[in-house]
Coordinates of C-alpha atoms in Angstrom, one line a residue:
M212 CA 182.4 -114.8 228.0
Q213 CA 179.8 -113.0 229.8
E214 CA 182.1 -110.1 229.4
Q215 CA 182.2 -110.8 225.6
R216 CA 178.7 -110.8 225.0
E217 CA 178.4 -106.8 226.4
G218 CA 180.3 -105.9 223.9
H219 CA 178.3 -107.4 221.7
R220 CA 175.6 -105.5 222.8
V221 CA 177.4 -102.3 223.4
A222 CA 178.6 -102.2 219.0
I223 CA 174.9 -103.3 217.9
R224 CA 173.5 -100.5 219.7
I225 CA 177.1 -98.1 218.4
H226 CA 176.0 -99.3 214.6
W227 CA 172.1 -98.8 215.2
M228 CA 172.0 -95.0 216.3
P229 CA 173.2 -93.2 213.0
L230 CA 169.9 -94.9 211.3
V231 CA 167.3 -94.1 214.6
R232 CA 169.2 -89.8 214.1
I233 CA 168.1 -90.7 210.1
S234 CA 163.9 -91.7 210.7
V235 CA 163.6 -89.4 213.2
A236 CA 164.9 -86.7 211.2
V237 CA 162.4 -87.9 208.2
L238 CA 159.6 -88.3 210.5
V239 CA 160.1 -84.0 211.7
A240 CA 160.1 -83.1 208.6
V241 CA 157.1 -85.0 207.2
L242 CA 155.6 -83.1 210.2
V243 CA 156.8 -79.8 209.6
F244 CA 155.6 -80.0 206.4
A245 CA 151.9 -82.3 206.9
V246 CA 151.6 -79.3 210.1
I247 CA 152.2 -75.5 208.0
P248 CA 149.9 -74.7 204.9
V249 CA 151.9 -74.3 200.9
T250 CA 151.7 -70.9 199.8
V251 CA 149.4 -70.0 197.5
L252 CA 149.8 -66.5 195.0
A253 CA 146.3 -64.6 196.3
I254 CA 145.4 -61.5 194.2
D255 CA 142.1 -59.5 195.4
D256 CA 138.9 -58.8 191.9
P257 CA 139.2 -55.6 191.0
D258 CA 137.4 -52.0 192.3
A259 CA 135.3 -53.0 190.2
A260 CA 133.6 -54.7 187.4
L261 CA 136.5 -55.3 184.4
A262 CA 136.2 -53.4 181.0
V263 CA 136.8 -53.8 177.3
N264 CA 135.7 -50.6 175.7
G265 CA 136.6 -51.3 172.3
V266 CA 138.0 -54.2 170.2
F267 CA 138.8 -53.7 166.6
V268 CA 140.0 -56.4 163.9
Y269 CA 142.3 -56.0 161.1
N270 CA 143.9 -57.7 158.4
D271 CA 146.6 -57.7 156.2
L272 CA 149.1 -56.5 158.7
L273 CA 152.4 -58.0 157.6
E274 CA 151.4 -59.9 154.8
E275 CA 147.6 -60.9 152.6
G276 CA 144.8 -62.6 154.8
D277 CA 146.6 -62.5 158.1
A278 CA 145.0 -60.6 161.1
G279 CA 145.1 -58.2 164.5
I280 CA 142.9 -57.7 167.4
L281 CA 143.4 -54.2 169.2
I282 CA 141.8 -54.3 173.0
D283 CA 141.3 -51.6 174.4
Y284 CA 141.0 -52.7 178.4
F285 CA 140.2 -50.9 182.1
I286 CA 141.4 -52.9 184.9
D287 CA 140.5 -50.4 188.1
Y288 CA 142.7 -50.7 191.4
S289 CA 141.9 -47.0 191.8
I290 CA 140.8 -47.6 195.2
S291 CA 142.4 -50.9 196.7
G292 CA 145.5 -50.3 195.4
N293 CA 146.9 -52.1 193.0
P294 CA 148.3 -55.9 193.9
T295 CA 151.8 -57.3 194.6
E296 CA 151.0 -59.1 191.1
T297 CA 151.7 -56.7 187.8
A298 CA 148.7 -56.8 185.0
T299 CA 151.5 -59.7 182.7
E300 CA 150.9 -61.7 185.4
S301 CA 147.6 -61.5 186.7
Y302 CA 145.2 -61.5 183.8
L303 CA 145.1 -62.2 179.7
G304 CA 143.3 -60.9 176.4
I305 CA 141.5 -64.4 174.4
F306 CA 139.8 -64.2 171.4
I307 CA 137.1 -66.2 171.2
D308 CA 136.2 -68.4 168.4
T309 CA 132.1 -68.3 167.2
D310 CA 131.4 -71.7 169.3
G311 CA 131.5 -69.0 172.0
T312 CA 133.6 -70.9 173.9
T313 CA 136.7 -72.1 172.5
Q314 CA 139.7 -70.0 173.0
L315 CA 141.6 -69.4 170.1
K316 CA 144.4 -67.3 171.5
A317 CA 145.1 -65.5 174.5
V318 CA 148.1 -62.6 175.0
A319 CA 148.3 -60.6 178.8
P320 CA 148.9 -57.2 179.3
Y321 CA 152.1 -55.8 179.0
T322 CA 153.5 -53.8 182.2
F323 CA 154.5 -50.0 181.5
Q324 CA 152.9 -47.8 183.4
D325 CA 150.7 -48.3 187.0
S326 CA 151.8 -51.9 186.6
G327 CA 150.4 -52.5 183.9
Y328 CA 146.5 -51.5 185.6
G329 CA 144.3 -49.1 184.9
R330 CA 143.8 -48.8 181.1
G331 CA 145.8 -50.2 178.5
I332 CA 146.1 -52.1 174.9
I333 CA 146.0 -55.9 174.8
W334 CA 147.3 -57.7 170.8
I335 CA 146.3 -60.1 169.1
Y336 CA 147.7 -61.6 166.8
F337 CA 147.2 -64.3 164.0
T338 CA 149.2 -65.7 160.5
A339 CA 147.8 -65.3 157.2
A340 CA 148.2 -69.8 157.7
E341 CA 146.2 -69.6 161.4
V342 CA 143.8 -67.1 159.8
T343 CA 143.1 -70.3 157.7
T344 CA 143.0 -72.8 159.7
Y345 CA 140.4 -71.1 162.5
S346 CA 138.7 -69.8 159.9
I347 CA 138.8 -66.8 160.8
D348 CA 136.3 -64.3 159.0
S349 CA 134.5 -61.2 158.7
T350 CA 131.6 -63.2 157.7
N351 CA 131.4 -64.2 161.6
E352 CA 131.6 -60.9 162.5
A353 CA 128.6 -60.9 165.2
L354 CA 130.2 -64.4 167.0
Y355 CA 133.2 -63.9 168.0
R356 CA 134.0 -63.2 171.6
V357 CA 137.1 -60.7 173.0
W358 CA 137.3 -62.4 177.2
L359 CA 139.3 -60.3 179.8
V360 CA 139.7 -62.6 182.3
G361 CA 141.8 -62.9 185.4
N362 CA 144.6 -65.5 185.6
P363 CA 143.9 -69.2 186.2
T364 CA 146.8 -70.1 187.9
L365 CA 146.4 -67.5 191.0
S366 CA 144.4 -67.6 194.1
W367 CA 141.5 -64.8 193.9
V368 CA 139.4 -63.3 196.5
P369 CA 136.6 -63.4 197.5
G370 CA 137.2 -66.1 194.4
P371 CA 136.3 -68.3 194.2
D372 CA 136.1 -67.7 190.6
P373 CA 139.0 -65.0 188.4
P374 CA 137.0 -62.2 187.3
K375 CA 135.9 -62.1 184.3
T376 CA 134.2 -60.0 181.2
I377 CA 132.9 -60.6 177.8
A378 CA 133.3 -58.1 174.7
G379 CA 132.1 -58.3 171.3
I380 CA 134.0 -57.4 168.3
D381 CA 133.1 -52.9 167.4
S382 CA 134.9 -52.7 164.1
W383 CA 136.2 -55.4 161.5
L384 CA 138.1 -53.4 158.5
S385 CA 139.3 -55.8 156.1
T386 CA 142.6 -53.5 154.9
A387 CA 145.2 -51.7 157.7
A388 CA 145.0 -48.7 155.9
L389 CA 142.9 -46.8 159.4
F390 CA 145.7 -48.6 161.6
P391 CA 148.6 -46.1 162.4
S392 CA 145.8 -43.3 162.4
T393 CA 144.9 -45.6 165.3
I394 CA 147.4 -46.4 167.5
L395 CA 148.2 -42.8 167.2
G396 CA 144.4 -42.3 168.4
F397 CA 144.9 -44.2 171.4
A398 CA 148.8 -43.1 172.4
D399 CA 146.8 -39.3 172.7
L400 CA 144.5 -40.6 175.2
L401 CA 147.1 -43.2 177.4
E402 CA 148.5 -39.8 177.0
L403 CA 146.1 -38.5 179.3
A404 CA 145.3 -40.8 181.1
W405 CA 148.9 -41.9 182.3
T406 CA 150.0 -37.9 181.7
I407 CA 153.3 -39.8 180.2
D408 CA 155.0 -37.5 176.6
L409 CA 153.4 -41.0 173.8
I410 CA 152.6 -38.7 171.4
Q411 CA 154.2 -35.6 169.5
E412 CA 153.8 -33.0 166.6
T413 CA 156.5 -33.3 163.9
P414 CA 157.1 -31.3 160.2
L415 CA 155.4 -34.3 159.2
G416 CA 152.9 -34.4 161.0
S417 CA 151.6 -36.1 164.3
R418 CA 154.7 -39.2 166.1
L419 CA 155.5 -41.4 168.0
T420 CA 157.8 -40.2 171.4
V421 CA 160.8 -42.2 171.8
Q422 CA 158.4 -43.4 175.4
G423 CA 155.3 -43.8 173.0
E424 CA 157.4 -46.1 171.0
S425 CA 159.1 -48.4 174.2
Y426 CA 155.0 -48.9 175.1
F427 CA 153.3 -50.2 171.9
M428 CA 156.1 -51.4 170.6
N429 CA 156.2 -54.0 173.0
A430 CA 152.4 -54.1 173.7
I431 CA 152.6 -54.4 169.5
P432 CA 155.5 -56.8 168.3
N433 CA 156.4 -55.2 164.3
L434 CA 154.5 -52.6 165.0
R435 CA 157.0 -50.8 162.9
L436 CA 156.4 -52.8 160.5
M437 CA 152.9 -52.6 159.9
A438 CA 153.0 -48.9 160.2
P439 CA 155.8 -47.5 160.1
A440 CA 154.4 -43.7 159.9
I441 CA 154.3 -42.9 163.4
F442 CA 157.4 -43.7 164.3
A443 CA 159.7 -40.6 163.8
S444 CA 162.4 -42.2 162.4
G445 CA 163.2 -44.8 160.5
T446 CA 165.0 -45.6 158.0
T447 CA 163.5 -46.7 153.9
G448 CA 164.8 -47.8 150.4
P449 CA 165.2 -45.2 147.4
S450 CA 162.6 -45.2 144.9
L451 CA 164.6 -45.7 141.3
E452 CA 162.6 -44.8 138.6
D453 CA 164.0 -45.3 134.7
L454 CA 163.7 -42.2 133.3
D455 CA 162.5 -42.2 129.6
Y456 CA 164.1 -39.2 127.7
S457 CA 162.9 -40.6 124.5
T458 CA 159.7 -38.8 122.4
A459 CA 157.4 -39.8 120.2
F460 CA 154.3 -38.4 118.4
G461 CA 151.5 -40.2 119.2
A462 CA 147.6 -39.7 119.5
T463 CA 144.6 -41.7 120.2
V464 CA 141.2 -40.1 120.6
T465 CA 138.8 -42.7 122.9
D466 CA 134.2 -42.1 123.7
L467 CA 133.7 -41.2 127.6
T468 CA 130.7 -39.8 128.3
G469 CA 130.3 -38.0 124.4
S470 CA 130.9 -40.8 120.6
I471 CA 133.3 -39.8 118.0
V472 CA 132.7 -41.9 114.9
G473 CA 135.1 -45.2 114.6
S474 CA 136.4 -44.7 118.1
P475 CA 138.8 -45.3 119.0
V476 CA 140.4 -43.0 116.8
T477 CA 144.3 -42.8 115.7
L478 CA 145.9 -39.5 114.6
V479 CA 148.6 -38.5 112.6
S480 CA 150.7 -35.7 112.8
G481 CA 148.6 -32.2 111.6
S482 CA 145.1 -31.2 111.0
N483 CA 142.9 -34.0 111.8
T484 CA 138.7 -33.6 111.3
L485 CA 137.1 -35.8 113.7
T486 CA 132.3 -36.6 113.1
G487 CA 130.9 -36.4 116.9
T488 CA 127.8 -38.8 117.0
G489 CA 126.9 -38.0 120.7
N490 CA 127.5 -34.6 123.7
G491 CA 129.5 -34.9 126.0
T492 CA 133.9 -36.4 126.8
L493 CA 136.2 -37.5 125.3
T494 CA 139.3 -38.3 126.0
I495 CA 142.5 -37.9 123.9
E496 CA 145.7 -39.9 124.6
L497 CA 148.8 -37.8 123.5
T498 CA 152.6 -39.3 124.0
K499 CA 155.3 -37.6 125.5
G500 CA 156.6 -35.3 122.8
T501 CA 153.3 -34.8 121.5
V502 CA 151.1 -31.4 122.0
G503 CA 148.2 -30.2 120.1
T504 CA 144.8 -28.5 120.5
A505 CA 141.3 -29.4 119.9
T506 CA 139.0 -26.3 118.9
S507 CA 135.3 -25.5 117.8
G508 CA 134.7 -27.2 113.7
A509 CA 133.6 -25.1 111.3
G510 CA 131.1 -27.2 110.7
G511 CA 129.5 -25.9 113.7
T512 CA 130.3 -28.7 116.7
V513 CA 131.5 -27.2 120.0
V514 CA 134.2 -27.7 121.7
T515 CA 134.3 -26.4 125.6
N516 CA 136.8 -23.5 126.1
S517 CA 138.2 -24.0 122.6
P518 CA 140.5 -24.4 121.7
V519 CA 141.9 -26.1 124.1
D520 CA 145.8 -27.4 124.5
L521 CA 146.5 -30.3 124.5
V522 CA 149.1 -32.3 126.4
F523 CA 151.4 -35.4 127.2
G524 CA 149.5 -38.0 129.3
T525 CA 145.5 -37.8 129.3
N526 CA 143.2 -34.8 128.4
T527 CA 139.3 -34.7 128.6
I528 CA 137.5 -32.3 126.2
T529 CA 133.7 -31.8 125.5
I530 CA 131.7 -31.7 122.6
T531 CA 127.9 -30.3 121.7
L532 CA 127.0 -31.7 118.9
A533 CA 125.6 -29.2 116.1
G534 CA 125.8 -28.6 111.8
T535 CA 127.7 -31.2 110.4
N536 CA 129.0 -32.7 113.8
E537 CA 133.4 -32.3 112.3
F538 CA 135.4 -30.7 115.5
D539 CA 139.3 -30.5 115.1
V540 CA 142.6 -31.8 117.4
D541 CA 145.9 -30.7 116.0
V542 CA 148.3 -32.4 117.7
E543 CA 152.4 -31.9 116.5
L544 CA 155.8 -33.7 117.5
V545 CA 157.9 -31.4 119.4
N546 CA 161.0 -31.7 120.6
T547 CA 164.3 -29.8 120.3
Q548 CA 165.1 -31.5 116.5
T549 CA 161.8 -30.3 115.7
G550 CA 161.6 -26.7 117.9
I551 CA 165.8 -25.4 116.5
T552 CA 163.9 -27.8 112.8
D553 CA 161.1 -25.1 112.7
T554 CA 163.2 -22.2 113.2
I555 CA 164.5 -22.8 110.5
T556 CA 160.8 -22.8 108.2
G557 CA 160.3 -20.6 105.1
T558 CA 163.4 -19.2 105.7
G559 CA 166.1 -19.2 103.3
L560 CA 167.8 -22.8 104.8
D561 CA 164.3 -24.3 104.1
L562 CA 165.3 -27.0 101.6
S563 CA 161.4 -28.2 102.2
D564 CA 161.2 -28.3 97.7
A565 CA 164.8 -29.7 97.6
A566 CA 164.7 -32.2 99.4
A567 CA 160.8 -33.2 98.4
A568 CA 162.6 -33.6 95.0
F569 CA 164.4 -36.5 95.9
G570 CA 162.2 -38.2 97.5
M571 CA 163.9 -37.3 101.3
S572 CA 162.8 -35.8 104.1
R573 CA 163.6 -32.0 105.0
V574 CA 166.4 -33.3 107.8
M575 CA 168.0 -36.3 105.8
F576 CA 168.6 -33.8 103.0
S577 CA 170.1 -31.0 104.8
G578 CA 172.2 -32.9 107.0
L579 CA 174.0 -34.4 103.7
I580 CA 174.1 -30.9 102.1
W581 CA 175.4 -29.7 105.6
L582 CA 177.4 -32.8 105.0
I583 CA 179.3 -31.6 102.0
V584 CA 179.6 -27.9 102.7
S585 CA 181.9 -28.9 106.1
I586 CA 184.1 -31.1 103.5
L587 CA 184.8 -28.7 101.5
I588 CA 185.5 -26.0 104.3
C589 CA 188.0 -29.5 105.6
A590 CA 190.0 -28.8 102.4
A591 CA 189.7 -25.5 101.9
F592 CA 191.5 -25.5 105.5
I593 CA 194.0 -27.6 105.0
K594 CA 195.0 -25.7 101.5
V595 CA 195.2 -22.5 102.9
A596 CA 196.7 -24.0 106.3
S597 CA 197.7 -27.5 107.2
T598 CA 196.1 -30.4 108.7
K599 CA 197.2 -29.1 111.7
G600 CA 194.2 -28.8 114.2
I601 CA 191.6 -30.1 111.3
L602 CA 189.9 -32.3 113.2
L603 CA 188.3 -29.6 115.1
I604 CA 186.7 -27.3 112.1
F605 CA 184.9 -30.5 111.6
D606 CA 183.8 -30.3 115.0
V607 CA 182.7 -27.2 114.8
C608 CA 181.3 -27.5 110.7
I609 CA 178.8 -30.0 112.7
I610 CA 177.9 -28.0 115.9
G611 CA 177.1 -25.6 113.7
G612 CA 175.1 -27.6 111.4
A613 CA 172.5 -28.6 114.4
V614 CA 172.6 -25.0 115.9
L615 CA 170.9 -23.9 112.0
G616 CA 168.6 -27.2 111.9
L617 CA 170.8 -28.6 109.5
V618 CA 171.8 -31.5 110.5
P619 CA 169.9 -34.2 113.3
I620 CA 170.7 -33.9 116.7
L621 CA 171.1 -37.4 116.9
V622 CA 174.1 -37.3 113.9
A623 CA 175.5 -34.1 114.9
A624 CA 175.6 -35.5 119.2
L625 CA 177.6 -38.8 117.6
L626 CA 179.4 -37.5 114.9
F627 CA 181.0 -35.2 117.6
I628 CA 181.7 -37.1 120.0
G629 CA 183.3 -39.9 117.8
F630 CA 185.9 -36.6 115.8
G631 CA 186.0 -35.4 120.1
T632 CA 187.4 -39.0 120.6
I633 CA 189.9 -39.5 118.1
T634 CA 191.2 -35.4 118.9
G635 CA 192.1 -36.5 122.1
Y636 CA 193.5 -39.4 120.8
V637 CA 195.7 -37.1 119.1
L638 CA 196.1 -34.7 121.2
F639 CA 197.6 -36.7 125.1
F640 CA 198.7 -40.1 123.2
R641 CA 200.0 -38.7 119.7
G642 CA 201.1 -35.4 120.8
A643 CA 200.0 -33.5 117.8
G644 CA 198.9 -30.0 117.2
I645 CA 196.2 -29.2 116.6

């Protein structure tokens, strides 16, 4: 019986031994954590007060109504040496609302050279929707602030508060027109500070180098979209213009600093006599193909530098009134057709009088006459030779009529294309000789 009790006690001791070991281990762990302090990241204050050299705000960068804040900072650790933490981990640029305390957005510097310390830029961007939400307005420029402040999650020495400086806005531009030149300016400054090539001269002007692109594109997201002209290479879509080869007569004279009777006056082809009512300049708008001259009038009005040649687009003339206040403007339509037609004016091929007798234009009348002549030539060819080659003969006649100014060029071109097609069909598909 005694032996059974002893055995039972031994079994109980053996059963509780693991529990005792676990309890001791937990107690030791608690004591270790209580005695050994938890490691906290610590960083020294900079050697000199934080500096914000400038704050520049731009609107309409990626979309209408957006805003970007460019902060030029300087964090000095030149004496004590840079901390283990980078500037990205240690500092923040914060845009503060007009109340002086509300933080609208915070961005850390981008680490590129010297762990991000020394001189650099911080970019804070607000979309158009955010600008509306926060009521960011240039009219309150003087009330906004920018903080350059140490990261509050770090332990600062001597502390207890992180270093901080406050700056106002130096410039607020409602457009992004000067933004590219500002970036190139900072590239030039940082190149000197870092002794790294950030900017280069190209046939197109100053552009960022590969290293310059690396820094600024990381510091300013979407920079290539906001300022494509500062990059040495890029892609662009061609601008396709709808070219208009048509010509038509059109001329209008309008008051500018001077004045004329009935302004604006629509001119007719030929000579136009206008009456001035005030000294000064006039504009003369000519459509494509219309040309002319402006000359001093017989009545006494002087056109400066008379005669003044007038060309397609906007022309400006200056008049000085005198006598009857009249001056002359001669305009006409000049194109390939009129140029060829003018070569027969006054010659034996000029059928103007005959065309007038039939109430037709000279070009139409001469075209009909030449068509009849061409048919007679083809008929004579058939009688003397054969039908082979008749289409070619007709084409040659039409081209000759256009060159002589007897057949309108458009009509000649259409006839040539039509009969040329028929000629090709006969030659290549019907196997006939021409």
